[in-house]
């Protein structure tokens, strides 16, 4: 399941009144939305007027929706199919939704906000300040040392994406993978292995056979630091889902839309090994760090993230050029997008997809969905290779 950013805007606003967040025990709880972090200050003047208005309306409506908000909300409920809210909490959510909507549209009268904090004195709330600071720390981290597994794990948990220096898979093996993938892509008998429909903006995905060098022990038996990262992040039942070659061909001169591949964090990890040195002109992947699992966060953060357009903000997104032998590991729910390939040559990446368990693999059904219209005999070959990799 993927979520293009424009679609996520609508989704986030529709979900505005369903406050949910995973606490440290992994259960759902309702956050204290407007506690301000005193040592993580974000100047409200540094964010756009649209976002300031969203935060101010949220604060005002959380503190004291007006009688007019109450009246309009009750009128809407009377004319709805349900007729009334099921309980006080549901009714309060509905009033908050009406209040926020009216406030953002400038429909609230001055007397409705009298005595409440003004937009000019807005303090950026805790979750938003934490998101900004986290994103900036992640952008500054750059390429990390693969042998420092704890630091890599912390980075993945905070950022949803980490970049590791050479050492997980040898450059020699990746060179052989590159040569074999290029030969496979040119072989007309294996044309069915190349999917050109699922990925965005002209990207291609090549599904290799379970054969050397794709099935090297370096691939199937992760280096100790990578094995530690997979186990700690995904759990003890982590399994490989599939191995593919992602290709941004020379013709892919348009950037992808910012998107996440799945809605829930800590279920799927993607490991990318570039097969050529990725320069800025080759279109490195752009990431919005700390956006993983945004669909599971509280209602304020979903709405804020949807409206913030992280891909257009250099303080909330980045694209990092990488060399052969370096690796990118990211949670499939983190927002990302391939940049435009303007170098005039293909940009291939060896991708290893891992999942928390076989239930997550089956629920996503990535390969099955990709090849849902394939001839049974061809699908049988690909399915057999996938099962061998697993």
mmCIF file of C-alpha atoms in Angstrom:
data_model
loop_
_atom_site.group_PDB
_atom_site.id
_atom_site.type_symbol
_atom_site.label_atom_id
_atom_site.label_comp_id
_atom_site.label_asym_id
_atom_site.label_seq_id
_atom_site.Cartn_x
_atom_site.Cartn_y
_atom_site.Cartn_z
ATOM 1 C CA UNK A 1 0.000 0.000 0.000
ATOM 2 C CA UNK A 2 1.436 3.363 -0.959
ATOM 3 C CA UNK A 3 0.451 6.879 -0.050
ATOM 4 C CA UNK A 4 1.263 9.800 -2.327
ATOM 5 C CA UNK A 5 1.668 13.040 -0.383
ATOM 6 C CA UNK A 6 -1.314 14.809 -1.944
ATOM 7 C CA UNK A 7 -3.538 11.885 -1.039
ATOM 8 C CA UNK A 8 -2.112 11.884 2.454
ATOM 9 C CA UNK A 9 -3.169 15.510 2.917
ATOM 10 C CA UNK A 10 -6.781 14.539 2.449
ATOM 11 C CA UNK A 11 -6.369 11.413 4.573
ATOM 12 C CA UNK A 12 -4.772 13.307 7.436
ATOM 13 C CA UNK A 13 -7.501 15.922 7.485
ATOM 14 C CA UNK A 14 -10.198 13.261 7.408
ATOM 15 C CA UNK A 15 -8.520 11.546 10.354
ATOM 16 C CA UNK A 16 -8.080 14.827 12.213
ATOM 17 C CA UNK A 17 -10.233 13.771 15.106
ATOM 18 C CA UNK A 18 -8.877 10.316 15.808
ATOM 19 C CA UNK A 19 -5.971 10.950 18.189
ATOM 20 C CA UNK A 20 -3.784 7.854 18.262
ATOM 21 C CA UNK A 21 -0.116 7.353 19.043
ATOM 22 C CA UNK A 22 1.996 4.337 19.936
ATOM 23 C CA UNK A 23 3.535 4.642 23.381
ATOM 24 C CA UNK A 24 6.734 2.941 24.535
ATOM 25 C CA UNK A 25 4.859 -0.285 25.234
ATOM 26 C CA UNK A 26 3.480 -0.357 21.691
ATOM 27 C CA UNK A 27 -0.130 0.267 22.721
ATOM 28 C CA UNK A 28 -2.344 3.118 21.604
ATOM 29 C CA UNK A 29 -2.707 6.164 23.794
ATOM 30 C CA UNK A 30 -3.918 9.750 23.529
ATOM 31 C CA UNK A 31 -1.035 12.253 23.680
ATOM 32 C CA UNK A 32 -0.852 15.496 25.623
ATOM 33 C CA UNK A 33 -0.833 17.574 22.462
ATOM 34 C CA UNK A 34 0.074 21.064 23.605
ATOM 35 C CA UNK A 35 2.895 20.584 26.115
ATOM 36 C CA UNK A 36 5.710 22.787 24.840
ATOM 37 C CA UNK A 37 9.282 21.498 24.996
ATOM 38 C CA UNK A 38 11.232 24.235 26.719
ATOM 39 C CA UNK A 39 14.657 23.127 25.437
ATOM 40 C CA UNK A 40 13.463 22.378 21.904
ATOM 41 C CA UNK A 41 12.321 25.773 20.735
ATOM 42 C CA UNK A 42 11.064 26.266 17.199
ATOM 43 C CA UNK A 43 10.247 29.861 16.343
ATOM 44 C CA UNK A 44 6.683 30.063 15.061
ATOM 45 C CA UNK A 45 7.783 32.772 12.624
ATOM 46 C CA UNK A 46 10.020 30.205 10.888
ATOM 47 C CA UNK A 47 7.060 28.147 9.670
ATOM 48 C CA UNK A 48 4.620 29.154 6.958
ATOM 49 C CA UNK A 49 1.508 31.255 7.669
ATOM 50 C CA UNK A 50 -0.671 28.283 6.699
ATOM 51 C CA UNK A 51 1.025 26.061 9.271
ATOM 52 C CA UNK A 52 0.935 28.771 11.963
ATOM 53 C CA UNK A 53 -2.789 29.152 11.386
ATOM 54 C CA UNK A 54 -3.280 25.378 11.638
ATOM 55 C CA UNK A 55 -1.391 25.210 14.949
ATOM 56 C CA UNK A 56 -3.162 28.246 16.376
ATOM 57 C CA UNK A 57 -6.612 26.968 15.382
ATOM 58 C CA UNK A 58 -5.790 23.621 16.892
ATOM 59 C CA UNK A 59 -4.741 25.214 20.164
ATOM 60 C CA UNK A 60 -7.749 27.552 20.354
ATOM 61 C CA UNK A 61 -10.224 24.815 19.546
ATOM 62 C CA UNK A 62 -8.583 22.362 21.959
ATOM 63 C CA UNK A 63 -8.861 24.931 24.758
ATOM 64 C CA UNK A 64 -12.343 26.365 24.226
ATOM 65 C CA UNK A 65 -14.619 25.756 21.250
ATOM 66 C CA UNK A 66 -17.297 28.452 21.159
ATOM 67 C CA UNK A 67 -21.064 28.154 21.563
ATOM 68 C CA UNK A 68 -21.344 28.750 17.819
ATOM 69 C CA UNK A 69 -19.039 25.759 17.188
ATOM 70 C CA UNK A 70 -21.212 23.664 19.505
ATOM 71 C CA UNK A 71 -24.401 24.743 17.766
ATOM 72 C CA UNK A 72 -23.124 24.088 14.257
ATOM 73 C CA UNK A 73 -21.708 20.702 15.295
ATOM 74 C CA UNK A 74 -25.006 19.639 16.860
ATOM 75 C CA UNK A 75 -26.911 20.787 13.768
ATOM 76 C CA UNK A 76 -24.654 18.755 11.512
ATOM 77 C CA UNK A 77 -25.085 15.712 13.739
ATOM 78 C CA UNK A 78 -28.879 16.008 13.593
ATOM 79 C CA UNK A 79 -28.754 15.880 9.803
ATOM 80 C CA UNK A 80 -26.180 13.095 9.625
ATOM 81 C CA UNK A 81 -26.941 9.397 9.206
ATOM 82 C CA UNK A 82 -25.887 8.600 12.767
ATOM 83 C CA UNK A 83 -28.013 11.395 14.179
ATOM 84 C CA UNK A 84 -25.842 11.839 17.267
ATOM 85 C CA UNK A 85 -22.402 11.116 18.624
ATOM 86 C CA UNK A 86 -22.061 7.774 20.383
ATOM 87 C CA UNK A 87 -20.502 9.248 23.538
ATOM 88 C CA UNK A 88 -19.054 12.422 25.018
ATOM 89 C CA UNK A 89 -15.622 11.803 23.542
ATOM 90 C CA UNK A 90 -17.024 11.338 20.041
ATOM 91 C CA UNK A 91 -19.120 14.485 20.450
ATOM 92 C CA UNK A 92 -16.070 16.467 21.582
ATOM 93 C CA UNK A 93 -14.120 15.263 18.539
ATOM 94 C CA UNK A 94 -16.904 16.417 16.256
ATOM 95 C CA UNK A 95 -17.021 19.846 17.886
ATOM 96 C CA UNK A 96 -13.226 20.139 17.602
ATOM 97 C CA UNK A 97 -13.437 19.288 13.920
ATOM 98 C CA UNK A 98 -16.079 21.932 13.282
ATOM 99 C CA UNK A 99 -14.194 24.544 15.319
ATOM 100 C CA UNK A 100 -10.878 23.886 13.548
ATOM 101 C CA UNK A 101 -12.520 23.981 10.136
ATOM 102 C CA UNK A 102 -14.251 27.306 10.855
ATOM 103 C CA UNK A 103 -11.088 28.785 12.342
ATOM 104 C CA UNK A 104 -8.905 27.843 9.360
ATOM 105 C CA UNK A 105 -11.451 29.413 7.025
ATOM 106 C CA UNK A 106 -11.522 32.647 9.062
ATOM 107 C CA UNK A 107 -15.182 32.170 9.998
ATOM 108 C CA UNK A 108 -14.852 32.591 13.766
ATOM 109 C CA UNK A 109 -15.870 35.987 15.129
ATOM 110 C CA UNK A 110 -13.483 37.990 17.375
ATOM 111 C CA UNK A 111 -15.646 37.366 20.444
ATOM 112 C CA UNK A 112 -15.288 33.592 19.949
ATOM 113 C CA UNK A 113 -11.546 33.729 20.602
ATOM 114 C CA UNK A 114 -11.571 36.530 23.167
ATOM 115 C CA UNK A 115 -9.361 35.683 26.137
ATOM 116 C CA UNK A 116 -7.621 32.853 24.283
ATOM 117 C CA UNK A 117 -3.975 32.879 23.093
ATOM 118 C CA UNK A 118 -3.497 34.996 19.991
ATOM 119 C CA UNK A 119 -1.911 33.755 16.791
ATOM 120 C CA UNK A 120 0.946 36.213 17.336
ATOM 121 C CA UNK A 121 1.886 34.605 20.672
ATOM 122 C CA UNK A 122 1.735 31.041 19.340
ATOM 123 C CA UNK A 123 4.223 28.605 20.833
ATOM 124 C CA UNK A 124 5.076 25.609 18.662
ATOM 125 C CA UNK A 125 3.699 22.506 20.452
ATOM 126 C CA UNK A 126 5.857 19.630 21.621
ATOM 127 C CA UNK A 127 5.242 17.088 18.843
ATOM 128 C CA UNK A 128 5.911 19.646 16.107
ATOM 129 C CA UNK A 129 9.059 21.012 17.777
ATOM 130 C CA UNK A 130 10.324 17.463 18.332
ATOM 131 C CA UNK A 131 9.660 16.581 14.687
ATOM 132 C CA UNK A 132 11.606 19.608 13.405
ATOM 133 C CA UNK A 133 14.585 18.977 15.670
ATOM 134 C CA UNK A 134 14.617 15.261 14.947
ATOM 135 C CA UNK A 135 14.541 15.824 11.187
ATOM 136 C CA UNK A 136 17.424 18.274 11.405
ATOM 137 C CA UNK A 137 19.513 15.862 13.496
ATOM 138 C CA UNK A 138 18.861 13.101 10.973
ATOM 139 C CA UNK A 139 19.840 15.285 8.017
ATOM 140 C CA UNK A 140 23.088 16.261 9.754
ATOM 141 C CA UNK A 141 23.985 12.621 10.534
ATOM 142 C CA UNK A 142 25.101 11.841 6.972
ATOM 143 C CA UNK A 143 26.756 8.446 6.442
ATOM 144 C CA UNK A 144 27.244 6.422 9.636
ATOM 145 C CA UNK A 145 29.760 3.711 10.552
ATOM 146 C CA UNK A 146 28.266 0.231 9.988
ATOM 147 C CA UNK A 147 30.242 -1.287 12.861
ATOM 148 C CA UNK A 148 28.463 0.990 15.352
ATOM 149 C CA UNK A 149 25.260 -1.053 15.344
ATOM 150 C CA UNK A 150 23.734 0.688 18.365
ATOM 151 C CA UNK A 151 24.125 4.129 16.779
ATOM 152 C CA UNK A 152 22.664 2.817 13.529
ATOM 153 C CA UNK A 153 19.701 1.344 15.416
ATOM 154 C CA UNK A 154 19.103 4.606 17.278
ATOM 155 C CA UNK A 155 19.270 6.485 13.991
ATOM 156 C CA UNK A 156 16.799 4.138 12.329
ATOM 157 C CA UNK A 157 14.384 4.421 15.245
ATOM 158 C CA UNK A 158 14.565 8.228 15.281
ATOM 159 C CA UNK A 159 14.871 8.953 11.566
ATOM 160 C CA UNK A 160 13.251 5.984 9.851
ATOM 161 C CA UNK A 161 16.303 5.946 7.563
ATOM 162 C CA UNK A 162 20.066 5.525 7.998
ATOM 163 C CA UNK A 163 22.964 5.528 5.551
ATOM 164 C CA UNK A 164 25.893 3.233 6.353
ATOM 165 C CA UNK A 165 29.438 3.311 5.050
ATOM 166 C CA UNK A 166 31.094 0.465 3.170
ATOM 167 C CA UNK A 167 31.386 -2.935 4.811
ATOM 168 C CA UNK A 168 27.998 -4.654 4.776
ATOM 169 C CA UNK A 169 28.446 -6.105 1.280
ATOM 170 C CA UNK A 170 31.713 -5.968 -0.660
ATOM 171 C CA UNK A 171 32.085 -3.625 -3.609
ATOM 172 C CA UNK A 172 33.417 -6.586 -5.606
ATOM 173 C CA UNK A 173 30.190 -8.530 -5.150
ATOM 174 C CA UNK A 174 28.091 -5.477 -6.007
ATOM 175 C CA UNK A 175 30.107 -5.048 -9.204
ATOM 176 C CA UNK A 176 29.255 -8.633 -10.140
ATOM 177 C CA UNK A 177 25.583 -8.043 -9.273
ATOM 178 C CA UNK A 178 25.599 -4.967 -11.512
ATOM 179 C CA UNK A 179 27.082 -6.893 -14.448
ATOM 180 C CA UNK A 180 24.666 -9.809 -13.984
ATOM 181 C CA UNK A 181 21.654 -7.497 -13.676
ATOM 182 C CA UNK A 182 22.594 -5.619 -16.849
ATOM 183 C CA UNK A 183 22.912 -8.901 -18.738
ATOM 184 C CA UNK A 184 19.592 -10.163 -17.331
ATOM 185 C CA UNK A 185 17.797 -6.950 -18.332
ATOM 186 C CA UNK A 186 19.020 -7.327 -21.942
ATOM 187 C CA UNK A 187 17.939 -10.973 -22.211
ATOM 188 C CA UNK A 188 14.621 -11.103 -24.083
ATOM 189 C CA UNK A 189 13.858 -14.540 -22.593
ATOM 190 C CA UNK A 190 13.761 -12.903 -19.158
ATOM 191 C CA UNK A 191 11.740 -9.844 -20.168
ATOM 192 C CA UNK A 192 8.905 -11.028 -17.913
ATOM 193 C CA UNK A 193 11.165 -10.363 -14.897
ATOM 194 C CA UNK A 194 11.141 -6.618 -15.545
ATOM 195 C CA UNK A 195 8.165 -4.745 -14.071
ATOM 196 C CA UNK A 196 7.628 -1.285 -15.539
ATOM 197 C CA UNK A 197 4.168 -0.509 -14.213
ATOM 198 C CA UNK A 198 4.187 -0.493 -10.409
ATOM 199 C CA UNK A 199 6.919 2.011 -9.604
ATOM 200 C CA UNK A 200 6.422 5.722 -10.114
ATOM 201 C CA UNK A 201 7.793 8.132 -12.722
ATOM 202 C CA UNK A 202 9.217 5.597 -15.147
ATOM 203 C CA UNK A 203 11.172 3.493 -12.652
ATOM 204 C CA UNK A 204 11.678 -0.210 -13.317
ATOM 205 C CA UNK A 205 12.033 -3.238 -11.055
ATOM 206 C CA UNK A 206 13.960 -6.339 -12.114
ATOM 207 C CA UNK A 207 13.262 -9.599 -10.257
ATOM 208 C CA UNK A 208 16.414 -11.758 -10.438
ATOM 209 C CA UNK A 209 16.551 -15.567 -10.387
ATOM 210 C CA UNK A 210 17.881 -17.390 -7.357
ATOM 211 C CA UNK A 211 21.342 -17.682 -8.862
ATOM 212 C CA UNK A 212 24.860 -16.335 -8.430
ATOM 213 C CA UNK A 213 25.702 -13.568 -7.684
ATOM 214 C CA UNK A 214 22.226 -12.528 -6.495
ATOM 215 C CA UNK A 215 22.100 -15.387 -3.977
ATOM 216 C CA UNK A 216 25.597 -14.879 -2.577
ATOM 217 C CA UNK A 217 26.036 -15.736 1.100
ATOM 218 C CA UNK A 218 26.848 -12.044 1.660
ATOM 219 C CA UNK A 219 23.254 -11.352 0.651
ATOM 220 C CA UNK A 220 21.496 -14.289 2.309
ATOM 221 C CA UNK A 221 23.544 -14.156 5.540
ATOM 222 C CA UNK A 222 23.661 -10.476 6.598
ATOM 223 C CA UNK A 223 26.806 -9.096 8.217
ATOM 224 C CA UNK A 224 26.636 -9.239 12.056
ATOM 225 C CA UNK A 225 25.911 -5.504 12.414
ATOM 226 C CA UNK A 226 23.118 -5.686 9.820
ATOM 227 C CA UNK A 227 21.682 -8.861 11.383
ATOM 228 C CA UNK A 228 21.624 -7.055 14.748
ATOM 229 C CA UNK A 229 19.849 -4.066 13.226
ATOM 230 C CA UNK A 230 17.235 -6.238 11.528
ATOM 231 C CA UNK A 231 16.539 -8.245 14.679
ATOM 232 C CA UNK A 232 16.315 -5.240 16.996
ATOM 233 C CA UNK A 233 14.164 -3.158 14.664
ATOM 234 C CA UNK A 234 11.876 -5.796 13.155
ATOM 235 C CA UNK A 235 11.973 -8.430 15.900
ATOM 236 C CA UNK A 236 13.261 -11.965 16.293
ATOM 237 C CA UNK A 237 11.064 -13.321 13.492
ATOM 238 C CA UNK A 238 12.379 -11.001 10.774
ATOM 239 C CA UNK A 239 12.462 -12.598 7.321
ATOM 240 C CA UNK A 240 13.576 -11.588 3.845
ATOM 241 C CA UNK A 241 10.614 -10.722 1.644
ATOM 242 C CA UNK A 242 12.299 -10.343 -1.757
ATOM 243 C CA UNK A 243 15.383 -9.158 -3.634
ATOM 244 C CA UNK A 244 15.115 -6.907 -6.706
ATOM 245 C CA UNK A 245 17.066 -4.439 -8.803
ATOM 246 C CA UNK A 246 15.478 -0.970 -8.833
ATOM 247 C CA UNK A 247 16.370 1.007 -11.940
ATOM 248 C CA UNK A 248 15.954 4.704 -12.598
ATOM 249 C CA UNK A 249 16.699 4.605 -16.337
ATOM 250 C CA UNK A 250 18.317 7.466 -18.198
ATOM 251 C CA UNK A 251 14.819 8.335 -19.421
ATOM 252 C CA UNK A 252 13.520 8.858 -15.841
ATOM 253 C CA UNK A 253 14.040 12.615 -15.931
ATOM 254 C CA UNK A 254 11.031 13.315 -13.699
ATOM 255 C CA UNK A 255 11.186 13.046 -9.918
ATOM 256 C CA UNK A 256 8.797 10.727 -8.114
ATOM 257 C CA UNK A 257 6.045 12.150 -5.926
ATOM 258 C CA UNK A 258 6.818 11.968 -2.220
ATOM 259 C CA UNK A 259 5.242 8.801 -0.833
ATOM 260 C CA UNK A 260 5.420 6.041 1.758
ATOM 261 C CA UNK A 261 5.202 2.388 0.763
ATOM 262 C CA UNK A 262 3.229 1.167 3.792
ATOM 263 C CA UNK A 263 1.279 3.002 6.531
ATOM 264 C CA UNK A 264 2.638 1.265 9.636
ATOM 265 C CA UNK A 265 6.202 1.458 10.912
ATOM 266 C CA UNK A 266 8.487 -1.385 12.045
ATOM 267 C CA UNK A 267 6.920 -3.958 9.756
ATOM 268 C CA UNK A 268 9.082 -3.588 6.628
ATOM 269 C CA UNK A 269 12.661 -2.473 5.980
ATOM 270 C CA UNK A 270 14.246 -1.734 2.603
ATOM 271 C CA UNK A 271 18.020 -2.073 2.171
ATOM 272 C CA UNK A 272 19.476 -0.303 -0.857
ATOM 273 C CA UNK A 273 22.948 -0.910 -2.260
ATOM 274 C CA UNK A 274 23.704 1.432 -5.189
ATOM 275 C CA UNK A 275 25.370 -0.389 -8.084
ATOM 276 C CA UNK A 276 26.924 2.818 -9.428
ATOM 277 C CA UNK A 277 28.209 5.884 -7.604
ATOM 278 C CA UNK A 278 25.090 8.012 -7.189
ATOM 279 C CA UNK A 279 25.878 11.641 -7.928
ATOM 280 C CA UNK A 280 23.353 14.482 -7.474
ATOM 281 C CA UNK A 281 22.626 14.331 -11.229
ATOM 282 C CA UNK A 282 21.836 10.603 -11.037
ATOM 283 C CA UNK A 283 18.856 11.297 -8.818
ATOM 284 C CA UNK A 284 19.549 10.083 -5.262
ATOM 285 C CA UNK A 285 16.471 9.244 -3.222
ATOM 286 C CA UNK A 286 15.039 12.159 -1.257
ATOM 287 C CA UNK A 287 13.895 11.369 2.291
ATOM 288 C CA UNK A 288 11.696 13.155 4.822
ATOM 289 C CA UNK A 289 13.338 11.799 7.983
ATOM 290 C CA UNK A 290 11.265 11.095 11.099
ATOM 291 C CA UNK A 291 8.132 10.709 8.975
ATOM 292 C CA UNK A 292 7.925 6.943 9.480
ATOM 293 C CA UNK A 293 4.639 5.802 10.956
ATOM 294 C CA UNK A 294 3.054 9.255 10.646
ATOM 295 C CA UNK A 295 -0.302 7.551 10.056
ATOM 296 C CA UNK A 296 -0.010 6.092 13.584
ATOM 297 C CA UNK A 297 0.758 9.445 15.235
ATOM 298 C CA UNK A 298 -1.667 11.814 16.909
ATOM 299 C CA UNK A 299 -4.184 13.843 14.980
ATOM 300 C CA UNK A 300 -2.240 17.124 15.207
ATOM 301 C CA UNK A 301 0.932 15.588 13.752
ATOM 302 C CA UNK A 302 -0.936 13.902 10.909
ATOM 303 C CA UNK A 303 -2.499 17.190 9.900
ATOM 304 C CA UNK A 304 0.740 19.145 10.387
ATOM 305 C CA UNK A 305 2.830 16.683 8.371
ATOM 306 C CA UNK A 306 0.292 16.624 5.551
ATOM 307 C CA UNK A 307 0.293 20.423 5.344
ATOM 308 C CA UNK A 308 4.026 20.941 5.842
ATOM 309 C CA UNK A 309 5.136 19.592 2.425
ATOM 310 C CA UNK A 310 8.400 18.242 3.805
ATOM 311 C CA UNK A 311 9.854 17.582 0.356
ATOM 312 C CA UNK A 312 9.898 21.305 -0.385
ATOM 313 C CA UNK A 313 11.559 22.237 2.926
ATOM 314 C CA UNK A 314 15.343 21.826 3.105
ATOM 315 C CA UNK A 315 15.137 21.626 6.908
ATOM 316 C CA UNK A 316 12.818 18.605 6.697
ATOM 317 C CA UNK A 317 14.172 16.650 3.703
ATOM 318 C CA UNK A 318 17.398 15.747 1.944
ATOM 319 C CA UNK A 319 18.885 13.674 -0.885
ATOM 320 C CA UNK A 320 22.276 12.121 -0.151
ATOM 321 C CA UNK A 321 24.662 11.008 -2.940
ATOM 322 C CA UNK A 322 26.212 7.602 -2.184
ATOM 323 C CA UNK A 323 29.048 5.420 -3.448
ATOM 324 C CA UNK A 324 29.083 1.748 -4.420
ATOM 325 C CA UNK A 325 29.465 -0.254 -1.202
ATOM 326 C CA UNK A 326 27.537 2.198 0.950
ATOM 327 C CA UNK A 327 23.975 1.356 1.950
ATOM 328 C CA UNK A 328 20.663 2.989 2.764
ATOM 329 C CA UNK A 329 18.315 1.242 5.181
ATOM 330 C CA UNK A 330 14.852 2.691 5.644
ATOM 331 C CA UNK A 331 11.499 1.868 7.170
ATOM 332 C CA UNK A 332 9.040 1.372 4.308
ATOM 333 C CA UNK A 333 6.654 3.829 5.951
ATOM 334 C CA UNK A 334 9.113 6.752 5.837
ATOM 335 C CA UNK A 335 8.259 9.297 3.138
ATOM 336 C CA UNK A 336 10.687 9.230 0.211
ATOM 337 C CA UNK A 337 10.948 9.883 -3.521
ATOM 338 C CA UNK A 338 13.459 9.194 -6.270
ATOM 339 C CA UNK A 339 14.941 12.407 -7.616
ATOM 340 C CA UNK A 340 15.089 13.081 -11.348
ATOM 341 C CA UNK A 341 17.847 11.206 -13.189
ATOM 342 C CA UNK A 342 19.563 13.875 -15.286
ATOM 343 C CA UNK A 343 22.894 12.088 -15.829
ATOM 344 C CA UNK A 344 22.009 10.339 -19.086
ATOM 345 C CA UNK A 345 22.806 6.851 -17.700
ATOM 346 C CA UNK A 346 20.807 4.289 -15.712
ATOM 347 C CA UNK A 347 20.894 4.286 -11.913
ATOM 348 C CA UNK A 348 20.526 0.679 -10.650
ATOM 349 C CA UNK A 349 20.123 -0.206 -6.970
ATOM 350 C CA UNK A 350 20.221 -3.687 -5.443
ATOM 351 C CA UNK A 351 17.287 -3.836 -3.010
ATOM 352 C CA UNK A 352 16.768 -6.349 -0.224
ATOM 353 C CA UNK A 353 13.327 -6.136 1.367
ATOM 354 C CA UNK A 354 12.862 -7.500 4.871
ATOM 355 C CA UNK A 355 9.718 -7.918 6.949
ATOM 356 C CA UNK A 356 8.946 -8.386 10.638
ATOM 357 C CA UNK A 357 7.449 -11.851 10.015
ATOM 358 C CA UNK A 358 5.683 -13.937 7.386
ATOM 359 C CA UNK A 359 2.330 -12.452 8.354
ATOM 360 C CA UNK A 360 3.638 -9.016 7.336
ATOM 361 C CA UNK A 361 4.958 -10.491 4.078
ATOM 362 C CA UNK A 362 1.585 -12.035 3.242
ATOM 363 C CA UNK A 363 -0.376 -8.952 4.297
ATOM 364 C CA UNK A 364 1.675 -6.737 1.975
ATOM 365 C CA UNK A 365 1.738 -9.299 -0.877
ATOM 366 C CA UNK A 366 4.137 -7.076 -2.795
ATOM 367 C CA UNK A 367 5.195 -9.576 -5.440
ATOM 368 C CA UNK A 368 1.727 -11.076 -5.805
ATOM 369 C CA UNK A 369 0.237 -7.625 -6.424
ATOM 370 C CA UNK A 370 3.014 -6.638 -8.834
ATOM 371 C CA UNK A 371 2.494 -9.708 -11.022
ATOM 372 C CA UNK A 372 -1.236 -10.210 -10.554
ATOM 373 C CA UNK A 373 -1.821 -10.307 -14.336
ATOM 374 C CA UNK A 374 1.193 -12.442 -15.278
ATOM 375 C CA UNK A 375 0.987 -15.713 -17.157
ATOM 376 C CA UNK A 376 0.873 -18.586 -14.608
ATOM 377 C CA UNK A 377 4.006 -20.292 -15.991
ATOM 378 C CA UNK A 378 6.068 -17.097 -15.695
ATOM 379 C CA UNK A 379 4.717 -16.309 -12.244
ATOM 380 C CA UNK A 380 5.616 -19.836 -11.169
ATOM 381 C CA UNK A 381 9.268 -19.137 -12.011
ATOM 382 C CA UNK A 382 9.350 -15.839 -10.143
ATOM 383 C CA UNK A 383 7.475 -17.257 -7.150
ATOM 384 C CA UNK A 384 9.935 -20.154 -6.921
ATOM 385 C CA UNK A 385 12.861 -17.709 -6.921
ATOM 386 C CA UNK A 386 11.242 -15.539 -4.247
ATOM 387 C CA UNK A 387 10.653 -18.564 -2.018
ATOM 388 C CA UNK A 388 14.268 -19.630 -2.469
ATOM 389 C CA UNK A 389 15.518 -16.204 -1.385
ATOM 390 C CA UNK A 390 13.257 -16.382 1.682
#
